Coordinates of C-alpha atoms and ligand atoms in Angstrom, one line a residue:
M1 CA 0.7 25.0 -32.1
T2 CA 0.3 26.2 -28.6
T3 CA -0.4 29.8 -27.5
V4 CA 1.9 31.7 -25.1
R5 CA -0.9 31.7 -22.6
E6 CA -1.4 27.9 -22.8
A7 CA 2.4 27.2 -22.6
V8 CA 2.8 29.5 -19.6
Y9 CA 0.0 27.9 -17.6
E10 CA 1.4 24.5 -18.4
L11 CA 4.8 25.7 -17.1
F12 CA 3.3 27.0 -13.9
R13 CA 1.3 23.8 -13.4
A14 CA 4.4 21.7 -13.9
R15 CA 6.2 23.7 -11.2
G16 CA 3.2 23.5 -8.7
M17 CA 2.7 27.2 -9.0
T18 CA -1.1 27.2 -9.2
T19 CA -1.8 30.1 -6.7
M20 CA -1.5 33.6 -8.2
F21 CA -1.7 36.8 -6.1
G22 CA -2.7 39.8 -8.1
N23 CA -4.5 43.1 -8.7
P24 CA -5.5 43.3 -12.4
G25 CA -5.8 46.1 -14.9
S26 CA -6.6 46.2 -18.6
T27 CA -3.0 45.3 -19.4
E28 CA -3.2 42.1 -17.4
L29 CA -6.6 40.8 -18.5
P30 CA -5.3 38.9 -21.6
M31 CA -3.2 36.8 -19.2
L32 CA -6.3 36.0 -17.1
H33 CA -8.4 35.1 -20.2
D34 CA -10.2 31.7 -19.5
F35 CA -8.4 31.4 -16.2
P36 CA -7.7 27.7 -15.7
E37 CA -10.0 26.0 -13.2
D38 CA -7.1 24.3 -11.4
F39 CA -5.5 27.7 -10.6
R40 CA -6.5 30.0 -7.7
Y41 CA -6.4 33.8 -8.1
V42 CA -6.1 35.7 -4.8
L43 CA -7.1 39.3 -5.2
G44 CA -5.4 42.0 -3.2
L45 CA -6.9 45.5 -3.3
Q46 CA -3.5 47.3 -3.5
E47 CA -0.2 46.1 -4.9
A48 CA 1.7 46.3 -1.6
V49 CA -0.8 43.8 -0.2
V50 CA -0.6 41.6 -3.2
V51 CA 3.2 41.2 -2.9
G52 CA 3.0 41.0 0.9
M53 CA 0.5 38.1 0.7
A54 CA 2.7 36.3 -1.9
D55 CA 5.8 36.9 0.3
G56 CA 4.1 35.1 3.3
Y57 CA 2.8 32.4 1.0
A58 CA 6.2 31.8 -0.6
Q59 CA 8.0 31.6 2.7
A60 CA 5.5 29.4 4.4
S61 CA 5.1 27.0 1.4
G62 CA 8.8 27.1 0.4
K63 CA 7.6 27.3 -3.3
P64 CA 8.2 30.0 -5.9
T65 CA 5.0 32.1 -5.9
L66 CA 3.3 34.0 -8.7
V67 CA 2.5 37.7 -8.5
N68 CA 0.6 39.6 -11.2
L69 CA 0.9 43.4 -11.0
H70 CA -0.6 46.2 -13.1
T71 CA 1.9 48.0 -15.4
A72 CA 4.0 51.0 -14.1
P73 CA 1.8 52.4 -11.3
G74 CA 1.0 49.0 -10.0
I75 CA 4.7 48.1 -9.9
G76 CA 5.4 51.5 -8.2
N77 CA 2.8 50.7 -5.5
A78 CA 4.5 47.3 -4.9
M79 CA 8.1 48.5 -4.5
G80 CA 8.2 48.7 -0.7
A81 CA 6.8 45.2 -0.5
I82 CA 9.3 43.9 -3.2
F83 CA 12.1 45.4 -1.0
N84 CA 10.7 43.4 1.9
A85 CA 10.5 40.2 -0.2
Q86 CA 14.2 40.4 -1.2
A87 CA 15.2 40.9 2.5
N88 CA 13.1 37.9 3.3
K89 CA 14.6 35.9 0.5
S90 CA 11.2 35.1 -0.9
P91 CA 11.1 33.3 -4.2
L92 CA 8.5 35.5 -6.0
V93 CA 7.9 35.4 -9.8
I94 CA 6.5 38.8 -10.5
T95 CA 4.8 39.6 -13.8
A96 CA 3.4 42.9 -14.9
G97 CA 1.4 43.8 -18.0
Q98 CA 2.7 46.2 -20.6
Q99 CA 1.1 48.1 -23.5
V100 CA 0.8 46.2 -26.8
R101 CA 4.1 45.9 -28.7
A102 CA 2.9 48.1 -31.6
M103 CA 2.2 51.0 -29.2
I104 CA 5.3 50.9 -26.9
T105 CA 7.5 53.1 -29.1
L106 CA 4.8 55.8 -29.6
Q107 CA 4.3 55.5 -25.8
A108 CA 0.6 55.0 -25.7
N109 CA -1.3 55.3 -22.4
L110 CA -0.1 52.8 -19.8
T111 CA 3.2 52.1 -21.5
D112 CA 5.8 51.3 -18.9
R113 CA 8.7 53.0 -20.8
D114 CA 11.3 51.7 -18.4
A115 CA 9.6 48.5 -17.2
T116 CA 12.8 46.6 -16.3
R117 CA 14.5 49.6 -14.6
V118 CA 11.8 50.3 -12.0
P119 CA 12.0 47.1 -9.9
H120 CA 15.7 46.6 -10.7
P121 CA 17.5 47.3 -7.4
F122 CA 15.2 44.9 -5.4
V123 CA 14.9 41.9 -7.8
K124 CA 17.5 39.3 -8.9
W125 CA 16.5 39.6 -12.5
S126 CA 14.4 42.1 -14.4
Y127 CA 13.4 41.4 -18.0
E128 CA 11.0 42.2 -20.9
P129 CA 11.3 39.5 -23.6
P130 CA 12.2 40.8 -27.1
R131 CA 9.6 38.5 -28.8
A132 CA 6.3 37.2 -27.7
Q133 CA 7.5 33.6 -28.3
D134 CA 10.2 34.2 -25.6
V135 CA 7.6 34.7 -22.8
P136 CA 7.5 31.1 -21.6
L137 CA 11.3 30.7 -21.6
A138 CA 11.6 34.1 -19.7
L139 CA 9.1 32.9 -17.1
A140 CA 10.9 29.6 -16.8
R141 CA 14.1 31.5 -16.3
A142 CA 12.5 33.8 -13.7
T143 CA 11.3 30.8 -11.8
H144 CA 14.8 29.3 -11.6
V145 CA 16.4 32.6 -10.8
A146 CA 13.9 33.2 -7.9
S147 CA 14.4 29.7 -6.6
L148 CA 18.2 29.5 -6.7
P149 CA 20.1 30.6 -3.5
P150 CA 19.9 33.2 -2.3
R151 CA 16.2 33.1 -3.1
G152 CA 14.4 36.3 -4.1
P153 CA 12.0 38.0 -6.4
A154 CA 12.5 38.0 -10.2
F155 CA 10.5 40.3 -12.6
V156 CA 9.1 39.9 -16.1
S157 CA 7.2 42.6 -18.0
I158 CA 4.8 41.1 -20.6
P159 CA 3.2 43.1 -23.5
M160 CA -0.5 42.4 -23.4
D161 CA -0.7 41.2 -27.0
D162 CA 1.9 38.4 -26.4
W163 CA -0.6 36.0 -24.8
R164 CA -2.3 35.0 -28.0
A165 CA 0.9 34.5 -30.0
E166 CA 1.9 31.0 -31.0
V167 CA 5.0 29.2 -29.8
D168 CA 7.0 26.2 -31.0
D169 CA 5.8 23.1 -29.1
G170 CA 9.3 21.6 -29.0
D171 CA 10.9 24.7 -27.5
V172 CA 8.2 25.0 -24.9
G173 CA 8.5 21.3 -24.0
H174 CA 12.1 21.8 -23.1
A175 CA 11.4 24.9 -21.0
I176 CA 8.7 23.1 -19.1
A177 CA 10.6 19.9 -18.6
R178 CA 13.9 21.4 -17.3
S179 CA 14.8 21.2 -13.6
V180 CA 17.5 23.3 -12.1
T181 CA 18.7 22.5 -8.6
G182 CA 20.8 24.8 -6.5
R183 CA 21.5 23.3 -3.1
A184 CA 25.3 23.2 -2.9
A185 CA 27.2 21.1 -0.4
A186 CA 30.2 22.7 1.3
D187 CA 33.8 21.8 0.3
P188 CA 34.5 18.6 2.5
E189 CA 37.9 20.1 3.5
A190 CA 36.1 23.2 4.8
V191 CA 33.6 21.1 6.8
R192 CA 36.4 18.9 8.2
S193 CA 38.4 21.9 9.4
L194 CA 35.3 23.6 10.9
A195 CA 34.4 20.4 12.7
D196 CA 37.9 20.2 14.1
R197 CA 37.7 23.9 15.3
L198 CA 34.3 23.3 16.9
A199 CA 35.4 20.1 18.7
A200 CA 38.6 21.8 19.9
A201 CA 36.9 25.0 21.1
K202 CA 36.7 25.5 24.9
D203 CA 33.5 27.3 25.0
P204 CA 31.8 27.6 21.6
A205 CA 28.4 29.2 20.9
M206 CA 26.1 29.1 17.9
V207 CA 23.8 31.7 16.3
A208 CA 20.8 30.6 14.3
G209 CA 19.1 32.7 11.7
P210 CA 16.2 32.6 9.2
D211 CA 17.9 30.4 6.6
V212 CA 18.1 27.5 9.1
D213 CA 14.3 27.5 9.0
A214 CA 14.0 28.2 5.2
S215 CA 16.5 25.4 4.3
G216 CA 14.9 22.9 6.6
A217 CA 18.0 22.6 8.8
W218 CA 16.1 22.8 12.1
E219 CA 16.7 19.2 13.2
A220 CA 20.3 19.1 12.2
V221 CA 21.1 22.3 14.0
V222 CA 19.4 21.0 17.2
A223 CA 21.3 17.7 17.0
L224 CA 24.6 19.6 16.4
A225 CA 24.0 21.9 19.4
E226 CA 23.1 18.9 21.6
R227 CA 26.0 16.8 20.4
Q228 CA 28.5 19.6 20.9
R229 CA 26.7 21.0 24.0
V230 CA 26.6 24.5 22.6
P231 CA 24.4 27.3 23.7
V232 CA 22.4 28.9 20.8
W233 CA 21.5 32.5 20.3
A234 CA 18.9 33.8 17.8
T235 CA 20.2 36.4 15.3
P236 CA 19.1 39.9 16.2
A237 CA 15.4 40.5 15.9
P238 CA 15.3 43.2 13.1
G239 CA 16.8 40.8 10.5
G240 CA 15.7 37.6 12.1
G241 CA 12.7 37.2 9.9
R242 CA 12.4 33.5 10.9
I243 CA 13.4 31.5 14.0
G244 CA 16.1 28.9 13.4
F245 CA 16.2 27.2 16.8
P246 CA 13.5 26.0 19.3
E247 CA 13.2 28.8 21.8
G248 CA 11.9 26.5 24.5
H249 CA 15.0 24.3 24.2
P250 CA 17.4 24.2 27.2
H251 CA 20.3 25.3 25.0
F252 CA 18.5 28.5 23.9
R253 CA 20.2 31.6 25.2
G254 CA 17.9 34.4 23.8
T255 CA 18.0 36.9 21.0
L256 CA 21.2 38.8 20.3
P257 CA 21.0 42.6 20.7
P258 CA 21.0 44.3 17.3
A259 CA 23.9 46.8 17.8
I260 CA 27.6 46.3 17.2
G261 CA 29.0 47.0 20.7
P262 CA 26.3 45.2 22.8
L263 CA 26.3 42.2 20.4
G264 CA 30.1 41.9 20.6
Q265 CA 30.0 42.0 24.4
M266 CA 27.3 39.3 24.5
L267 CA 29.7 36.9 22.9
E268 CA 32.3 37.5 25.6
G269 CA 33.9 34.3 26.9
H270 CA 33.2 32.2 23.7
D271 CA 36.3 31.3 21.8
L272 CA 34.4 30.2 18.6
V273 CA 31.0 31.4 17.4
L274 CA 29.3 29.3 14.6
V275 CA 26.7 31.4 12.8
L276 CA 24.2 29.6 10.6
G277 CA 21.9 31.1 8.0
T278 CA 22.0 34.8 8.8
S279 CA 23.8 37.9 7.7
I280 CA 26.6 39.1 10.0
F281 CA 24.6 40.8 11.6
P282 CA 21.3 42.7 11.0
Y283 CA 22.6 45.6 13.1
Y284 CA 20.4 48.7 13.9
P285 CA 20.8 51.2 15.6
Y286 CA 24.5 52.2 15.5
I287 CA 26.2 51.6 18.8
P288 CA 29.8 51.2 18.0
G289 CA 32.3 48.9 19.8
P290 CA 34.4 45.9 19.0
L291 CA 32.8 43.5 16.5
L292 CA 34.0 40.6 18.5
P293 CA 35.6 40.2 22.0
E294 CA 39.4 39.5 22.2
G295 CA 40.0 35.9 21.6
T296 CA 36.6 35.1 19.9
E297 CA 36.6 33.7 16.4
L298 CA 33.6 33.5 14.1
V299 CA 32.7 31.2 11.2
A300 CA 29.5 31.7 9.2
V301 CA 27.6 29.3 7.0
T302 CA 25.3 30.9 4.4
S303 CA 24.0 30.0 1.0
D304 CA 24.2 33.7 0.1
P305 CA 27.6 34.7 -1.4
D306 CA 27.0 38.4 -0.8
E307 CA 26.1 37.8 2.8
A308 CA 29.5 35.9 3.1
A309 CA 31.4 38.6 1.3
R310 CA 30.1 41.7 3.1
A311 CA 30.5 40.3 6.7
P312 CA 32.9 42.6 8.6
M313 CA 34.5 39.8 10.6
G314 CA 35.1 36.1 10.7
D315 CA 35.4 33.3 8.1
A316 CA 32.5 32.1 6.0
I317 CA 31.5 29.0 4.1
V318 CA 29.1 29.5 1.2
A319 CA 26.9 26.4 1.0
D320 CA 23.4 25.2 1.8
V321 CA 22.8 25.6 5.5
K322 CA 21.0 22.2 6.0
L323 CA 23.5 20.2 4.0
T324 CA 26.4 21.8 5.9
A325 CA 24.8 21.4 9.3
E326 CA 24.2 17.7 8.5
A327 CA 27.8 17.3 7.3
L328 CA 29.2 19.0 10.5
L329 CA 26.9 16.8 12.7
A330 CA 28.4 13.7 11.1
A331 CA 32.0 15.0 11.5
V332 CA 31.9 16.1 15.2
P333 CA 32.2 13.8 18.2
E334 CA 30.0 13.9 21.3
A335 CA 31.5 16.7 23.4
D336 CA 32.1 16.4 27.1
R337 CA 31.6 20.1 27.9
P338 CA 29.0 20.9 30.7
A339 CA 25.5 21.4 29.2
P340 CA 24.5 25.1 28.8
E341 CA 22.4 26.6 31.6
P342 CA 18.7 26.8 30.6
L343 CA 17.2 30.3 30.3
G344 CA 14.3 29.8 32.8
E345 CA 10.6 30.5 32.2
P346 CA 9.5 33.9 31.0
Q347 CA 8.1 36.0 33.8
A348 CA 4.6 37.3 33.1
P349 CA 4.2 40.9 34.4
P350 CA 1.2 41.6 36.6
E351 CA -2.0 43.1 35.2
S352 CA -2.0 46.9 34.9
D353 CA -4.3 49.5 33.4
P354 CA -3.7 49.9 30.5
L355 CA -2.1 46.4 30.0
S356 CA 1.6 46.3 29.2
P357 CA 2.5 44.7 25.9
S358 CA 4.4 42.1 27.8
T359 CA 1.2 41.1 29.7
V360 CA -0.6 40.9 26.4
H361 CA 2.1 38.6 24.9
A362 CA 2.1 36.4 28.1
A363 CA -1.6 36.0 27.7
L364 CA -1.1 35.2 24.0
G365 CA 1.5 32.6 25.0
E366 CA -1.0 30.9 27.3
A367 CA -3.7 30.7 24.5
L368 CA -1.3 29.6 21.7
P369 CA -1.4 26.0 20.6
D370 CA 2.0 24.3 20.0
D371 CA 1.5 24.3 16.2
A372 CA 0.6 28.0 16.0
I373 CA 2.4 30.4 13.7
I374 CA 3.1 34.1 14.7
V375 CA 3.4 36.8 12.1
L376 CA 4.7 39.9 13.9
E377 CA 4.7 43.6 13.1
S378 CA 4.4 45.4 16.5
P379 CA 7.6 47.4 16.5
S380 CA 7.9 48.5 20.1
S381 CA 6.9 45.1 21.5
T382 CA 9.0 42.8 19.2
M383 CA 11.4 41.9 22.0
A384 CA 8.6 41.5 24.5
L385 CA 6.9 38.9 22.3
R386 CA 10.2 37.1 21.6
N387 CA 10.8 36.9 25.3
Q388 CA 7.3 35.9 26.4
L389 CA 6.7 33.3 23.7
R390 CA 9.1 30.3 23.3
L391 CA 8.1 29.3 19.8
S392 CA 9.6 25.9 19.2
R393 CA 8.5 24.4 15.9
P394 CA 9.8 25.0 12.4
G395 CA 7.9 27.6 10.4
S396 CA 6.4 29.2 13.5
Y397 CA 7.5 32.8 13.1
Y398 CA 7.5 35.4 10.2
F399 CA 8.8 38.9 10.6
G400 CA 9.6 41.5 7.9
A401 CA 13.4 41.4 7.8
G402 CA 13.5 44.4 5.5
G403 CA 11.8 46.6 8.1
G404 CA 9.2 48.1 5.7
L405 CA 5.8 48.2 7.4
G406 CA 3.0 46.6 5.5
F407 CA 4.5 43.1 5.5
G408 CA 2.8 41.7 8.6
L409 CA -0.9 42.1 7.9
A410 CA -0.6 40.9 4.3
A411 CA 1.9 38.2 4.9
A412 CA -0.3 36.6 7.6
V413 CA -3.0 36.0 5.0
G414 CA -0.5 34.4 2.6
V415 CA 1.1 32.3 5.4
Q416 CA -2.4 31.0 6.4
L417 CA -3.3 30.2 2.8
A418 CA 0.0 28.1 2.6
Q419 CA -0.5 26.5 6.0
P420 CA -4.3 26.0 6.3
S421 CA -4.1 23.4 9.1
R422 CA -2.0 25.6 11.5
P423 CA -3.5 28.5 13.5
V424 CA -2.0 31.8 12.4
V425 CA -1.9 34.8 14.8
C426 CA -0.9 38.1 13.3
V427 CA 0.3 40.5 16.0
M428 CA 0.3 44.1 14.9
G429 CA 0.8 47.7 16.2
E430 CA -2.2 49.9 15.2
G431 CA 0.1 52.2 13.2
S432 CA 1.5 49.3 11.2
V433 CA -2.0 48.0 10.3
Q434 CA -2.5 51.0 8.1
Y435 CA 0.3 50.1 5.6
A436 CA -1.6 47.0 4.4
V437 CA -5.1 47.6 5.8
T438 CA -6.9 46.2 2.7
A439 CA -5.4 42.7 3.6
F440 CA -8.5 42.6 5.9
W441 CA -10.7 42.4 2.8
S442 CA -8.7 39.5 1.3
A443 CA -8.8 37.6 4.6
V444 CA -12.6 38.0 4.7
A445 CA -13.2 37.4 0.9
Y446 CA -11.2 34.1 0.9
E447 CA -12.2 33.0 4.5
V448 CA -8.6 32.9 5.7
P449 CA -8.9 32.3 9.4
V450 CA -6.1 34.5 10.7
T451 CA -6.5 35.9 14.2
F452 CA -5.4 39.5 14.2
L453 CA -4.2 40.9 17.5
V454 CA -3.8 44.6 17.4
L455 CA -2.0 46.5 20.1
R456 CA -3.3 50.1 20.4
N457 CA -1.0 52.6 22.1
E458 CA -2.1 55.7 20.3
E459 CA 1.4 56.5 19.1
Y460 CA 4.4 55.4 17.1
S461 CA 6.1 54.2 20.2
I462 CA 9.2 52.7 18.6
L463 CA 10.0 56.1 16.9
K464 CA 9.8 57.8 20.3
W465 CA 12.4 55.3 21.5
F466 CA 14.5 56.0 18.4
A467 CA 14.2 59.7 19.0
D468 CA 15.7 59.3 22.4
T469 CA 18.6 57.1 21.1
E470 CA 19.2 59.6 18.3
Q471 CA 19.0 62.6 20.8
V472 CA 16.1 64.1 18.8
T473 CA 13.7 66.2 20.9
D474 CA 10.0 66.7 20.1
P475 CA 9.7 65.5 16.6
P476 CA 6.3 65.9 15.1
G477 CA 4.1 63.1 13.7
L478 CA 4.5 60.5 16.3
Q479 CA 1.0 60.6 17.9
L480 CA -1.9 58.4 16.6
P481 CA -5.0 59.4 18.6
A482 CA -8.4 58.0 17.5
L483 CA -7.3 55.3 15.2
D484 CA -10.0 52.8 15.8
T485 CA -8.8 49.5 14.2
A486 CA -11.8 47.4 15.3
E487 CA -14.2 49.8 13.6
I488 CA -12.1 50.0 10.4
A489 CA -11.8 46.2 10.3
A490 CA -15.6 45.9 10.8
G491 CA -15.9 48.0 7.6
Y492 CA -14.2 45.1 5.8
R493 CA -16.8 42.7 7.4
L494 CA -14.1 41.3 9.7
K495 CA -15.5 40.1 13.0
S496 CA -13.8 42.5 15.4
R497 CA -13.9 43.6 19.0
R498 CA -12.0 45.8 21.4
V499 CA -11.1 44.3 24.8
A500 CA -10.0 46.1 28.0
G501 CA -8.8 43.8 30.8
L502 CA -6.7 40.7 31.0
E503 CA -9.6 38.3 31.6
E504 CA -11.5 39.6 28.6
L505 CA -8.3 39.3 26.5
R506 CA -7.7 35.7 27.6
S507 CA -11.2 34.6 26.8
E508 CA -11.4 36.4 23.4
L509 CA -8.0 34.9 22.4
S510 CA -9.0 31.4 23.3
A511 CA -12.2 31.9 21.3
A512 CA -10.6 33.5 18.2
I513 CA -7.5 31.4 17.7
P514 CA -9.3 28.1 17.0
S515 CA -12.1 29.9 15.0
S516 CA -12.5 28.9 11.4
Q517 CA -13.1 32.5 10.3
P518 CA -10.8 35.6 10.4
E519 CA -11.2 37.6 13.6
L520 CA -9.7 40.7 15.1
I521 CA -9.0 41.6 18.7
E522 CA -7.9 45.2 19.5
V523 CA -6.4 45.7 22.9
G524 CA -5.3 49.0 24.5
V525 CA -1.7 48.9 25.8
A526 CA 0.6 51.3 27.6
P527 CA 2.8 53.2 25.3
G528 CA 6.6 52.8 25.3
M529 CA 9.2 50.2 24.4
A530 CA 8.5 46.7 25.8
L531 CA 11.6 44.5 26.1
F532 CA 10.6 41.6 28.3
Ligands
TPP1 C1 7.0 51.6 5.0 C2 7.5 52.2 6.3 N1 7.2 53.5 6.6 C3 7.6 54.0 7.8 C4 8.4 53.3 8.6 C5 8.9 53.9 9.9 N2 8.3 53.3 11.1 C6 8.9 52.3 11.8 S1 8.1 51.8 13.1 C7 6.8 52.9 12.8 C8 5.7 53.0 13.8 C9 4.8 51.8 13.9 O1 3.7 52.1 14.7 P1 2.9 51.0 15.4 O2 2.6 49.9 14.5 O3 1.7 51.7 16.1 O4 3.9 50.4 16.5 P2 4.6 50.9 17.8 O5 5.8 51.6 17.5 O6 3.6 51.9 18.5 O7 4.9 49.7 18.6 C10 7.1 53.6 11.7 C11 6.2 54.7 11.1 C12 8.6 51.9 8.2 N3 9.4 51.1 9.0 N4 8.2 51.4 7.1

């Protein structure tokens, strides 16, 4: 006979899930008993950081990723990060401990009396097995649910006395051996008709979103754009958690604005817009206007049925983005349209005192190796970074599509753990750092060589911009004087310094990025929204 604990680790091992992100409590210790040597446990000091690290790891590795949370209060702390993970379509298998079965009904201390209800709105499946013997099958099911499109978190609550229970070897053998695949090809008729519409269009355009990157469709999408000579936009930045097209490519047109009216106007002149791997569209703020210009049709390809169903305009095909892009590529002829006009090089703004965020990002662009990965959470300089850097490799950019702060700092650690051979630079606003500040400890403890670049503008700049657009005058709570990130990070034993001018910034960046230890550079910048 095998114990639940042995069966579960065997299951995780068979799925390649040997890294676990967690913050333990007494209710989780039985799961961690005799922790197997071929597994790695990454400790986060608060649950939002645990989930954020796992989110980055899951996205950058493409694998379902284990999270172990403490019962009710631990799950509560994690909820904002779980919200982010579902927006990022991160395949997380989240477990939490629960009181022993014999004391759940009398509601002993630490009982999570509604364990499955708490994470419910943000996970694809939330479950507490009725019997200890069902724990391996429940975790197998959670892994499949998390990995099937659209990917996302699944949750299992596990009473702490279940781990020593015995399970039937035959049943467990089946649960471990099963494979479930979920990449669905599009209806060939739908592909044929879309290929005909694309080839017949006078001036088509494409929009690439995060699922191009997540599904590995990058090459097929580039080949399709080249064969059909189509310009390509990136989906609006707030929901574009990943980049789906090389931004240094001559067909790249830039990032679409995130509001209904301006986005519609931007598509003026295109008779067909092919949208790949994004919702239609991650709009915010609300600036009304026509969804599409007169005479413009739109077709979306997404593996997410809900994304397809809730789109306010256009047609949609629900299918794997990579398989569909490859099928379209095979079905369209070489077009004889004129090639799209290239965007031109980004213009680096001159040095100022304090530096503008655009100058900082231009300096970052100079120092950045081609294989670098950016994890971004610097709200008022998101567009400046996108416009100054032309990231052009798959898996080069991670941004919290849910908008909940706390993703960036933690996710950067997870991304670097999943991609140890690529340099990771985490670009943060000093306000955003505070939502996941203990990720500094994990970076140091596990020697994860992320370079943290923190822009200090002593305020919540983006909220001042929002206040203007919402016609709100003088709201309180938007100033951040005396928040000294380099000092705070030094308290976590992170090598940290504060730089002033451009020359110092350049030399510190070129020293920190290739370094084999985590390092932090804090740079003072001018407040305000930075777009270019
Ligand atoms: C969990 C969470 N709480 C609050 C917010 C609201 N919010 C959005 S941006 C922002 C300010 C971020 O400040 P900072 O990182 O300094 O960036 P800046 O706006 O100055 O560029 C806040 C508080 C949020 N998005 N997520």
